[in-house]
């Protein structure tokens, strides 16, 4: 069953400029984690913004969790969530207060209990009542991830979830994501520049270049198809146009 | 709780928590209205010593200060709450949640009401304690006047928010200045008929001018100027309608241009 069906997704910012995203098609099944890969400017963030409804596509059909995003995006958004290290939580209020705000926005029942659960799962206890602006990078990432999971999303969109984290914290975050997907059967679409992360988490990868989907498949499949040793070398082949 | 009301409460909770954590922000709300009241209060006391004009005895200047602060704080309360979301780079998170744009606007209006009350009530008390001016002598019409001024503040703030959506935080100077450009036309301290003809046309299209005409009628002549009250509300409906259209247009344009995710400078 499809969590996210995308047909002909495209975005042009101006008629005289190349399309930022051009004719993207994919069908993300429920319970799967897929990667969205591409160099800077390949269209990953633009794609995620369109999937979240915050950016209007030039042409599209996006069905998220059975809802047409052009007509009924708020019904889908209630069951989705999003995390990016580039969009902060309000810095002057505490992590607990931030979680309350988003709990109300997403209509989370028994909110205080949900915050306690997340505090335990994400190990927020030591800084739950500290202002979000006073947290370290790793703590901020955990807080943002807790916000992203506050409503038990069926579809999670993550933009570089482990950017700027040390290897230990990044590994911890990946483990939590794997646990969440396994426990809730959620679909995850992950944009990342970290190929080891993508190989570990993603069952399927969409390779973007200049806004177009140039290849896709399971990481091992792509590695074999390009005759390379790992996904990073495949990425470089595609980004540099040196694929055989 | 109704889901829409809960989302509106979520945004209000975020701002109220901010105030709870920052007492200087709360003090700042009351600072300017209180200062203005002190200045104009002594000015009124001084002028009333040398003039028999009933406007001074009736406290028209003080009523003007209080009601002008209502429109000013209403507009700023709304605009600054929206700017807080831009400054904290939180708008992206809010707008990918199930929060509808109209719910965000409703929450900003609630915050504007709270900020206005926190700002203006201490000035009201000061006027009563220091200058024996009781704004409640305006009578029940005061509720209508205050509501009309709040609405005018919201209309201006919606327009300013539309510009913030268009130009980002670079347009934030508008939040601090637009309302002052309307002050000469609002006839806060003088009647509309002292203005030149062309200015009177603009003044009579401004809801606040009708409120202040009505306030003077109530304080000096002890009569309820129903025509001015009605005109203020009709004009407010037009202003808010136009500002809402501008806001929705710019919101849609921002979604087309992709500026909502990282709206900033």
Tab-separated table of C-alpha atoms in Angstrom, chain B residues 70-159:
chain	number	residue	atom	x	y	z
B	70	UNK	CA	-5.139	50.580	21.601
B	71	UNK	CA	-4.803	50.694	17.819
B	72	UNK	CA	-1.018	50.932	18.025
B	73	UNK	CA	-0.625	47.968	20.445
B	74	UNK	CA	-3.173	45.940	18.512
B	75	UNK	CA	-1.201	46.303	15.277
B	76	UNK	CA	2.163	45.775	16.914
B	77	UNK	CA	0.933	42.847	19.010
B	78	UNK	CA	-0.114	41.001	15.878
B	79	UNK	CA	2.886	41.983	13.751
B	80	UNK	CA	5.500	41.295	16.439
B	81	UNK	CA	4.028	37.877	17.222
B	82	UNK	CA	4.398	37.007	13.540
B	83	UNK	CA	7.911	38.466	13.478
B	84	UNK	CA	8.807	36.271	16.480
B	85	UNK	CA	8.142	33.259	14.259
B	86	UNK	CA	10.410	34.676	11.561
B	87	UNK	CA	13.174	35.630	14.000
B	88	UNK	CA	13.127	32.176	15.595
B	89	UNK	CA	12.977	30.529	12.140
B	90	UNK	CA	9.965	28.561	13.314
B	91	UNK	CA	7.551	29.511	10.542
B	92	UNK	CA	8.576	26.489	8.455
B	93	UNK	CA	7.633	24.082	11.246
B	94	UNK	CA	4.313	25.836	11.834
B	95	UNK	CA	3.334	25.859	8.193
B	96	UNK	CA	4.028	22.160	7.590
B	97	UNK	CA	1.815	21.300	10.571
B	98	UNK	CA	-1.985	21.021	10.242
B	99	UNK	CA	-2.269	24.689	11.295
B	100	UNK	CA	-4.329	26.528	8.676
B	101	UNK	CA	-3.290	30.089	7.685
B	102	UNK	CA	-6.592	31.450	9.022
B	103	UNK	CA	-5.910	29.735	12.360
B	104	UNK	CA	-2.473	31.336	12.499
B	105	UNK	CA	-4.149	34.703	11.880
B	106	UNK	CA	-6.728	33.998	14.595
B	107	UNK	CA	-3.960	33.116	17.061
B	108	UNK	CA	-2.102	36.314	16.204
B	109	UNK	CA	-5.316	38.271	16.838
B	110	UNK	CA	-5.697	36.654	20.259
B	111	UNK	CA	-2.089	37.526	21.075
B	112	UNK	CA	-2.677	41.062	19.853
B	113	UNK	CA	-5.654	41.354	22.225
B	114	UNK	CA	-3.590	40.091	25.158
B	115	UNK	CA	-0.619	42.321	24.354
B	116	UNK	CA	-2.938	45.330	23.995
B	117	UNK	CA	-4.599	44.658	27.342
B	118	UNK	CA	-1.233	44.268	29.088
B	119	UNK	CA	-0.038	47.513	27.505
B	120	UNK	CA	-3.084	49.733	27.865
B	121	UNK	CA	-4.628	48.720	31.208
B	122	UNK	CA	-1.683	50.050	33.298
B	123	UNK	CA	-1.912	53.345	31.380
B	124	UNK	CA	-5.651	53.478	32.154
B	125	UNK	CA	-4.956	52.967	35.829
B	126	UNK	CA	-2.235	55.622	35.746
B	127	UNK	CA	-4.610	58.118	34.108
B	128	UNK	CA	-7.112	57.512	36.870
B	129	UNK	CA	-4.599	57.666	39.724
B	130	UNK	CA	-2.467	60.614	38.571
B	131	UNK	CA	-4.918	62.738	36.594
B	132	UNK	CA	-8.326	61.621	37.871
B	133	UNK	CA	-9.288	60.709	34.328
B	134	UNK	CA	-11.609	57.732	34.210
B	135	UNK	CA	-11.827	56.462	30.647
B	136	UNK	CA	-14.949	54.539	31.655
B	137	UNK	CA	-16.839	57.852	31.639
B	138	UNK	CA	-17.045	57.357	27.888
B	139	UNK	CA	-19.694	54.813	28.810
B	140	UNK	CA	-20.675	51.551	27.153
B	141	UNK	CA	-19.601	52.996	23.803
B	142	UNK	CA	-16.032	52.523	25.013
B	143	UNK	CA	-16.327	48.797	24.329
B	144	UNK	CA	-17.376	49.516	20.752
B	145	UNK	CA	-14.628	52.096	20.254
B	146	UNK	CA	-11.970	49.760	21.640
B	147	UNK	CA	-13.224	46.908	19.454
B	148	UNK	CA	-13.169	49.131	16.363
B	149	UNK	CA	-9.599	50.205	17.111
B	150	UNK	CA	-8.464	46.634	17.725
B	151	UNK	CA	-9.945	45.676	14.373
B	152	UNK	CA	-8.196	48.531	12.619
B	153	UNK	CA	-4.920	47.383	14.192
B	154	UNK	CA	-5.537	43.861	12.889
B	155	UNK	CA	-6.287	45.155	9.396
B	156	UNK	CA	-3.006	47.080	9.336
B	157	UNK	CA	-1.122	44.123	10.788
B	158	UNK	CA	-2.543	41.739	8.195
B	159	UNK	CA	-1.327	44.082	5.472
